[in-house]
Amino acid sequence: MGKDDKGMTRRTKLFLRTAIMGIAMLMLTAVVQVNADRQSALTGLETYLAVMFPEATRFTENTGSSPHIQAFQITNDSEELLGFAFLTLDIEPLERGYEGPIEMLVGLDVNGKLTGVEMIKHREPYGYFSIDLPEFTEQFLNKSILDRFRVGEDVDGITTATITVSSATRAIRKSARRIASAFLAGTSSDAH
């Protein structure tokens, strides 16, 4: 029946090779799909970026270890970095709300101040207590990365959505501090 010295038939070897190749192809397809989804998500952010950085004339992507978008203002022959925009799930992927991940786009200027927060996607309940309401994200405008970001102190809480608000606030705080620590000189991500 064509057994080799280890007792495995050629048919079994062929089956195993085919199965391994099939699994490898599935994994590759999944990776390509995730990257395509992420790229299409970034493409739809131009409107938000223009609000967060109204002076910006150019945005560049960086998909390094801390994926972010850089905002630049080009004047005459010089280019000035205005800040960074990033998706919280790219920086803090394990931070979850009550119903799952909360994805927000956060803008951070070169002085360590938030230039805006936009809710991109979440599965949290919607209603009068929702984090979708503009009041929730607007309260982070001009907040420093050195602020405490404590619900009930410097962040208004929504009493019926404590888990969601706390999680969203932590995601903003942690991701902004991580970006600042990586790209801004003289900042400390260990504040409070």
XYZ file of N, CA and C in Angstrom:
576
model
N 0.816 -1.195 0.000
C 0.000 0.000 0.000
C 0.853 1.249 0.000
N 2.162 1.107 -0.119
C 3.038 2.252 -0.256
C 3.384 2.928 1.049
N 3.675 2.178 2.115
C 4.052 2.788 3.389
C 5.531 3.136 3.360
N 5.879 4.288 3.983
C 7.295 4.621 4.102
C 7.848 4.047 5.393
N 9.067 4.413 5.737
C 9.716 3.810 6.898
C 9.078 4.219 8.223
N 8.251 5.211 8.274
C 7.578 5.630 9.508
C 6.164 5.056 9.601
N 5.733 4.343 8.643
C 4.426 3.710 8.682
C 3.300 4.589 8.155
N 3.600 5.730 7.551
C 2.576 6.627 7.047
C 2.403 6.389 5.550
N 1.188 6.239 5.109
C 0.936 6.000 3.693
C 1.116 7.291 2.903
N 1.342 7.135 1.626
C 1.476 8.304 0.754
C 0.176 9.096 0.720
N -0.916 8.380 0.762
C -2.219 9.027 0.738
C -2.400 9.905 1.989
N -1.974 9.403 3.139
C -2.073 10.172 4.383
C -1.186 11.410 4.312
N 0.028 11.252 3.789
C 0.932 12.388 3.645
C 0.323 13.446 2.724
N -0.246 12.999 1.615
C -0.866 13.921 0.672
C -2.035 14.651 1.328
N -2.839 13.909 2.075
C -3.967 14.517 2.780
C -3.479 15.582 3.765
N -2.455 15.260 4.552
C -1.930 16.205 5.541
C -1.364 17.458 4.873
N -0.632 17.275 3.789
C -0.088 18.432 3.074
C -1.209 19.316 2.540
N -2.225 18.699 1.974
C -3.358 19.449 1.441
C -4.091 20.188 2.555
N -4.297 19.518 3.678
C -4.979 20.151 4.811
C -4.181 21.339 5.336
N -2.879 21.179 5.469
C -2.024 22.271 5.957
C -2.054 23.448 4.986
N -1.993 23.172 3.698
C -2.058 24.242 2.697
C -3.410 24.948 2.741
N -4.473 24.183 2.928
C -5.803 24.779 3.025
C -5.928 25.696 4.232
N -5.418 25.255 5.365
C -5.454 26.076 6.582
C -4.619 27.338 6.391
N -3.453 27.189 5.781
C -2.593 28.351 5.527
C -3.293 29.358 4.617
N -3.986 28.874 3.598
C -4.716 29.768 2.692
C -5.845 30.487 3.421
N -6.567 29.783 4.285
C -7.633 30.414 5.069
C -7.077 31.505 5.975
N -5.950 31.226 6.617
C -5.336 32.217 7.500
C -4.879 33.440 6.711
N -4.288 33.228 5.565
C -3.842 34.333 4.726
C -5.027 35.173 4.264
N -6.101 34.519 3.871
C -7.305 35.224 3.452
C -7.853 36.071 4.594
N -7.855 35.539 5.809
C -8.349 36.281 6.973
C -7.490 37.507 7.239
N -6.178 37.368 7.148
C -5.272 38.500 7.376
C -5.489 39.573 6.317
N -5.597 39.172 5.066
C -5.825 40.123 3.983
C -7.158 40.838 4.186
N -8.193 40.118 4.595
C -9.504 40.726 4.816
C -9.461 41.731 5.962
N -8.786 41.389 7.060
C -8.668 42.312 8.196
C -7.956 43.583 7.756
N -6.867 43.446 7.000
C -6.142 44.620 6.517
C -6.996 45.451 5.566
N -7.762 44.807 4.706
C -8.642 45.525 3.783
C -9.735 46.258 4.550
N -10.307 45.606 5.558
C -11.334 46.252 6.379
C -10.766 47.471 7.087
N -9.570 47.345 7.650
C -8.933 48.456 8.364
C -8.652 49.598 7.403
N -8.172 49.283 6.198
C -7.867 50.317 5.220
C -9.134 51.051 4.800
N -10.229 50.316 4.579
C -11.469 50.982 4.188
C -12.025 51.804 5.339
N -11.783 51.379 6.571
C -12.222 52.167 7.726
C -11.465 53.486 7.774
N -10.167 53.466 7.511
C -9.382 54.694 7.535
C -9.772 55.628 6.400
N -10.152 55.072 5.265
C -10.533 55.886 4.125
C -11.771 56.721 4.426
N -12.682 56.235 5.232
C -13.904 56.963 5.541
C -13.764 57.995 6.642
N -12.556 58.285 7.084
C -12.351 59.179 8.220
C -12.014 60.616 7.830
N -11.940 60.920 6.542
C -11.495 62.245 6.112
C -12.314 63.379 6.714
N -13.624 63.229 6.788
C -14.481 64.283 7.340
C -14.132 64.556 8.789
N -13.963 63.497 9.563
C -13.596 63.657 10.974
C -12.223 64.305 11.112
N -11.278 63.876 10.282
C -9.923 64.426 10.346
C -9.924 65.922 10.049
N -10.740 66.340 9.093
C -10.821 67.760 8.740
C -11.370 68.588 9.898
N -12.259 68.022 10.693
C -12.797 68.728 11.859
C -11.757 68.768 12.977
N -11.063 67.669 13.190
C -10.061 67.602 14.258
C -8.841 68.470 13.972
N -8.483 68.578 12.694
C -7.311 69.357 12.285
C -7.692 70.254 11.105
N -8.452 71.337 11.359
C -8.935 72.172 10.251
C -7.819 72.863 9.460
N -6.657 73.077 10.075
C -5.545 73.733 9.379
C -4.735 72.753 8.534
N -4.977 71.468 8.695
C -4.172 70.457 8.005
C -4.400 70.500 6.501
N -3.301 70.373 5.784
C -3.378 70.307 4.329
C -2.969 68.936 3.807
N -2.443 68.107 4.728
C -2.026 66.768 4.311
C -2.107 65.814 5.495
N -2.572 64.602 5.205
C -2.625 63.542 6.209
C -1.829 62.353 5.682
N -1.050 61.747 6.562
C -0.297 60.560 6.171
C -0.612 59.431 7.133
N -0.560 58.233 6.619
C -0.801 57.058 7.457
C 0.506 56.448 7.896
N 0.488 55.936 9.092
C 1.612 55.160 9.594
C 1.014 53.901 10.191
N 1.405 52.773 9.699
C 0.855 51.512 10.196
C 1.882 50.761 11.017
N 2.722 51.497 11.734
C 3.757 50.876 12.555
C 3.174 50.168 13.763
N 3.977 50.079 14.810
C 3.539 49.363 16.014
C 2.398 50.087 16.716
N 2.274 51.394 16.513
C 1.145 52.175 17.025
C 0.506 52.883 15.838
N -0.388 52.206 15.109
C -0.961 52.794 13.895
C -1.614 54.148 14.174
N -1.286 55.123 13.358
C -1.838 56.458 13.519
C -1.767 57.197 12.188
N -2.440 58.326 12.152
C -2.425 59.215 10.998
C -1.773 60.506 11.464
N -0.863 61.043 10.688
C -0.239 62.320 11.023
C -0.917 63.429 10.236
N -1.149 64.568 10.903
C -1.748 65.741 10.271
C -0.667 66.802 10.091
N -0.532 67.305 8.866
C 0.483 68.313 8.556
C -0.165 69.543 7.949
N 0.465 70.686 8.191
C 0.103 71.918 7.503
C 1.301 72.308 6.646
N 1.050 72.456 5.359
C 2.120 72.823 4.436
C 1.982 74.308 4.129
N 3.046 75.064 4.410
C 3.077 76.490 4.099
C 4.391 76.797 3.403
N 4.314 77.441 2.262
C 5.498 77.757 1.452
C 6.340 76.504 1.249
N 7.547 76.498 1.778
C 8.429 75.346 1.594
C 8.584 74.518 2.854
N 7.724 74.733 3.828
C 7.869 73.978 5.079
C 6.612 73.162 5.371
N 6.806 72.187 6.203
C 5.710 71.308 6.595
C 5.736 71.203 8.118
N 4.613 71.532 8.740
C 4.533 71.514 10.198
C 3.603 70.391 10.651
N 4.095 69.573 11.568
C 3.271 68.516 12.148
C 2.288 69.149 13.119
N 0.997 68.917 12.899
C -0.039 69.457 13.777
C -0.443 68.469 14.858
N -0.405 67.187 14.526
C -0.801 66.192 15.510
C -1.043 64.838 14.889
N -1.750 64.026 15.662
C -1.974 62.632 15.300
C -3.444 62.281 15.472
N -3.917 61.368 14.658
C -5.248 60.793 14.834
C -5.072 59.282 14.852
N -5.877 58.624 15.657
C -5.725 57.179 15.803
C -7.043 56.580 16.247
N -7.203 55.310 15.922
C -8.378 54.558 16.351
C -8.049 53.864 17.667
N -8.932 54.015 18.638
C -8.664 53.448 19.961
C -8.464 51.941 19.901
N -9.192 51.252 19.035
C -9.042 49.793 18.944
C -7.676 49.380 18.404
N -7.038 50.244 17.621
C -5.692 49.936 17.135
C -4.664 50.038 18.259
N -4.897 50.931 19.196
C -3.924 51.191 20.256
C -4.247 50.408 21.523
N -5.512 50.328 21.871
C -5.966 49.610 23.078
C -7.030 48.582 22.686
N -6.648 47.507 22.006
C -7.639 46.562 21.473
C -8.397 45.763 22.530
N -7.894 45.687 23.736
C -8.554 44.870 24.760
C -9.571 45.641 25.587
N -9.642 46.946 25.418
C -10.613 47.744 26.176
C -11.999 47.519 25.576
N -12.940 47.074 26.393
C -14.283 46.719 25.920
C -15.357 47.427 26.734
N -16.468 47.713 26.075
C -17.636 48.241 26.759
C -18.496 47.092 27.252
N -19.697 47.406 27.680
C -20.613 46.398 28.200
C -20.957 45.353 27.145
N -21.164 45.794 25.904
C -21.574 44.894 24.819
C -20.452 44.533 23.852
N -19.233 45.008 24.092
C -18.138 44.675 23.189
C -17.220 45.850 22.945
N -16.432 45.781 21.867
C -15.457 46.839 21.596
C -16.119 48.171 21.251
N -15.442 49.246 21.633
C -15.885 50.599 21.303
C -14.760 51.226 20.491
N -15.044 51.550 19.234
C -14.018 52.128 18.368
C -14.263 53.621 18.194
N -13.267 54.402 18.586
C -13.351 55.854 18.469
C -12.118 56.368 17.744
N -12.296 57.443 17.007
C -11.175 58.148 16.398
C -10.829 59.299 17.327
N -9.557 59.402 17.702
C -9.109 60.440 18.626
C -8.061 61.292 17.927
N -8.185 62.614 18.075
C -7.182 63.543 17.567
C -6.356 64.072 18.728
N -5.052 64.166 18.539
C -4.132 64.638 19.577
C -3.141 65.606 18.944
N -3.088 66.848 19.466
C -2.143 67.803 18.891
C -0.744 67.605 19.468
N 0.221 68.358 18.962
C 1.612 68.176 19.371
C 1.883 68.686 20.783
N 0.912 69.353 21.398
C 1.043 69.822 22.777
C 0.396 68.865 23.768
N -0.104 67.730 23.280
C -0.714 66.749 24.170
C -2.155 67.044 24.526
N -2.841 67.827 23.704
C -4.257 68.136 23.929
C -5.102 67.419 22.879
N -6.246 66.907 23.319
C -7.150 66.232 22.390
C -7.836 67.259 21.506
N -7.837 67.002 20.210
C -8.488 67.902 19.258
C -9.872 67.404 18.872
N -10.242 66.256 19.386
C -11.569 65.725 19.121
C -11.630 64.232 19.330
N -12.845 63.765 19.543
C -13.130 62.332 19.662
C -14.394 62.077 18.858
N -14.346 61.106 17.988
C -15.516 60.719 17.189
C -15.817 59.249 17.406
N -17.073 58.952 17.663
C -17.512 57.569 17.813
C -17.587 56.955 16.415
N -16.874 55.864 16.200
C -16.859 55.206 14.895
C -17.783 53.991 14.884
N -17.621 53.116 15.887
C -18.447 51.904 15.889
C -18.496 51.319 17.292
N -19.679 50.877 17.679
C -19.840 50.168 18.949
C -21.158 49.402 18.920
N -21.356 48.552 19.896
C -22.589 47.756 19.997
C -23.343 48.080 21.281
N -23.040 49.220 21.866
C -23.669 49.584 23.131
C -25.114 50.011 22.888
N -25.952 49.924 23.927
C -27.351 50.341 23.782
C -27.439 51.808 23.373
N -28.441 52.130 22.568
C -28.641 53.515 22.153
C -29.846 54.077 22.888
N -29.781 55.320 23.213
C -30.889 55.986 23.889
C -30.382 57.221 24.592
N -31.146 57.716 25.548
C -30.768 58.951 26.233
C -29.485 58.788 27.043
N -29.082 57.569 27.290
C -27.865 57.297 28.065
C -26.709 56.854 27.175
N -26.824 57.066 25.886
C -25.859 56.529 24.931
C -24.574 57.346 24.854
N -23.470 56.655 24.604
C -22.202 57.327 24.337
C -22.181 57.902 22.925
N -23.220 57.615 22.133
C -23.337 58.176 20.788
C -23.693 59.656 20.809
N -24.257 60.122 21.903
C -24.666 61.519 21.974
C -23.433 62.421 21.900
N -23.543 63.544 21.179
C -22.385 64.434 21.013
C -21.810 64.931 22.342
N -22.650 65.061 23.348
C -22.179 65.564 24.642
C -21.083 64.677 25.223
N -21.163 63.386 24.974
C -20.148 62.496 25.526
C -18.781 62.776 24.908
N -18.691 62.762 23.586
C -17.384 62.935 22.943
C -16.891 64.383 23.008
N -17.803 65.355 22.999
C -17.401 66.766 23.016
C -16.683 67.154 24.304
N -16.966 66.467 25.398
C -16.333 66.838 26.664
C -14.824 66.572 26.677
N -14.318 65.823 25.712
C -12.890 65.522 25.659
C -12.089 66.555 24.869
N -12.771 67.454 24.160
C -12.102 68.470 23.358
C -11.206 69.336 24.248
N -9.965 69.513 23.851
C -8.945 70.302 24.559
C -8.494 69.702 25.883
N -8.867 68.482 26.147
C -8.414 67.805 27.358
C -6.948 67.415 27.182
N -6.157 67.606 28.212
C -4.741 67.256 28.175
C -4.564 65.778 28.508
N -3.535 65.180 27.943
C -3.250 63.784 28.280
C -2.841 63.647 29.740
N -2.487 64.760 30.374
C -2.097 64.738 31.783
C -3.296 64.840 32.721
N -4.487 65.126 32.171
C -5.702 65.158 32.995
C -5.991 63.766 33.533
N -6.822 63.707 34.555
C -7.098 62.427 35.217
C -7.983 61.485 34.388
N -8.931 62.015 33.632
C -9.874 61.186 32.871
C -10.631 60.260 33.824
N -11.215 60.796 34.860
C -11.964 60.016 35.843
C -13.452 60.317 35.704
N -14.228 59.275 35.459
C -15.679 59.420 35.337
C -16.224 59.903 36.675
N -17.038 60.949 36.619
C -17.604 61.538 37.827
C -16.755 62.666 38.381
N -15.518 62.788 37.909
C -14.644 63.885 38.330
C -14.473 64.864 37.171
N -13.572 64.559 36.243
C -13.356 65.453 35.103
C -14.008 64.934 33.816
N -14.702 63.826 33.908
C -15.489 63.287 32.790
C -16.898 63.052 33.304
N -17.884 63.634 32.607
C -19.275 63.437 33.012
C -19.686 62.003 32.746
N -20.260 61.379 33.755
C -20.727 60.009 33.620
C -22.192 59.967 33.255
N -22.588 58.881 32.671
C -23.991 58.622 32.352
C -24.384 57.498 33.288
N -25.177 57.799 34.287
C -25.387 56.868 35.397
C -25.871 55.494 34.975
N -26.626 55.398 33.898
C -27.130 54.086 33.493
C -26.188 53.358 32.534
N -25.053 53.966 32.225
C -24.108 53.335 31.298
C -22.692 53.384 31.873
N -22.568 53.059 33.141
C -21.293 53.184 33.846
C -20.178 52.377 33.200
N -20.425 51.126 32.875
C -19.392 50.271 32.275
C -18.952 50.840 30.931
N -19.903 51.221 30.121
C -19.616 51.751 28.794
C -18.825 53.051 28.870
N -19.276 53.982 29.693
C -18.600 55.275 29.816
C -17.192 55.097 30.372
N -17.055 54.276 31.391
C -15.731 54.041 31.981
C -14.789 53.406 30.967
N -15.276 52.446 30.220
C -14.456 51.771 29.220
C -14.046 52.725 28.103
N -15.001 53.505 27.601
C -14.698 54.463 26.534
C -13.687 55.498 27.018
N -13.855 55.972 28.244
C -12.931 56.958 28.812
C -11.534 56.368 28.969
N -11.453 55.147 29.468
C -10.146 54.484 29.606
C -9.479 54.297 28.247
N -10.262 53.907 27.241
C -9.701 53.703 25.899
C -9.121 55.005 25.355
N -9.828 56.110 25.549
C -9.335 57.413 25.088
C -8.061 57.782 25.849
N -8.113 57.683 27.171
C -6.962 58.054 28.011
C -5.731 57.208 27.680
N -5.899 55.889 27.691
C -4.756 54.997 27.471
C -4.165 55.159 26.073
N -5.022 55.214 25.060
C -4.498 55.306 23.696
C -3.833 56.661 23.452
N -4.412 57.753 23.970
C -3.803 59.079 23.795
C -2.449 59.142 24.498
N -2.379 58.600 25.689
C -1.101 58.609 26.416
C -0.058 57.724 25.737
N -0.505 56.625 25.176
C 0.443 55.745 24.478
C 1.001 56.428 23.223
N 0.142 57.087 22.451
C 0.607 57.820 21.266
C 1.535 58.956 21.685
N 1.156 59.709 22.721
C 1.995 60.815 23.198
C 3.354 60.308 23.655
N 3.355 59.222 24.374
C 4.610 58.651 24.865
C 5.513 58.215 23.712
N 4.917 57.702 22.666
C 5.690 57.212 21.525
C 6.181 58.329 20.605
N 5.395 59.412 20.473
C 5.700 60.389 19.430
C 5.915 61.823 19.895
N 5.596 62.139 21.134
C 5.787 63.503 21.623
C 6.871 63.534 22.686
N 7.832 64.395 22.527
C 8.919 64.514 23.505
C 8.410 65.209 24.765
N 8.909 64.772 25.908
C 8.599 65.443 27.168
C 7.232 65.151 27.730
N 6.595 64.064 27.303
C 5.301 63.709 27.881
C 5.462 62.474 28.729
N 4.574 62.344 29.672
C 4.600 61.166 30.538
C 3.279 60.452 30.428
N 3.326 59.184 30.115
C 2.087 58.406 30.024
C 1.701 57.828 31.367
N 2.485 58.130 32.412
C 2.207 57.577 33.734
C 1.394 58.527 34.599
N 0.968 59.645 34.064
C 0.228 60.616 34.870
C -1.085 60.030 35.334
N -1.304 60.074 36.600
C -2.542 59.632 37.268
C -3.034 58.342 36.691
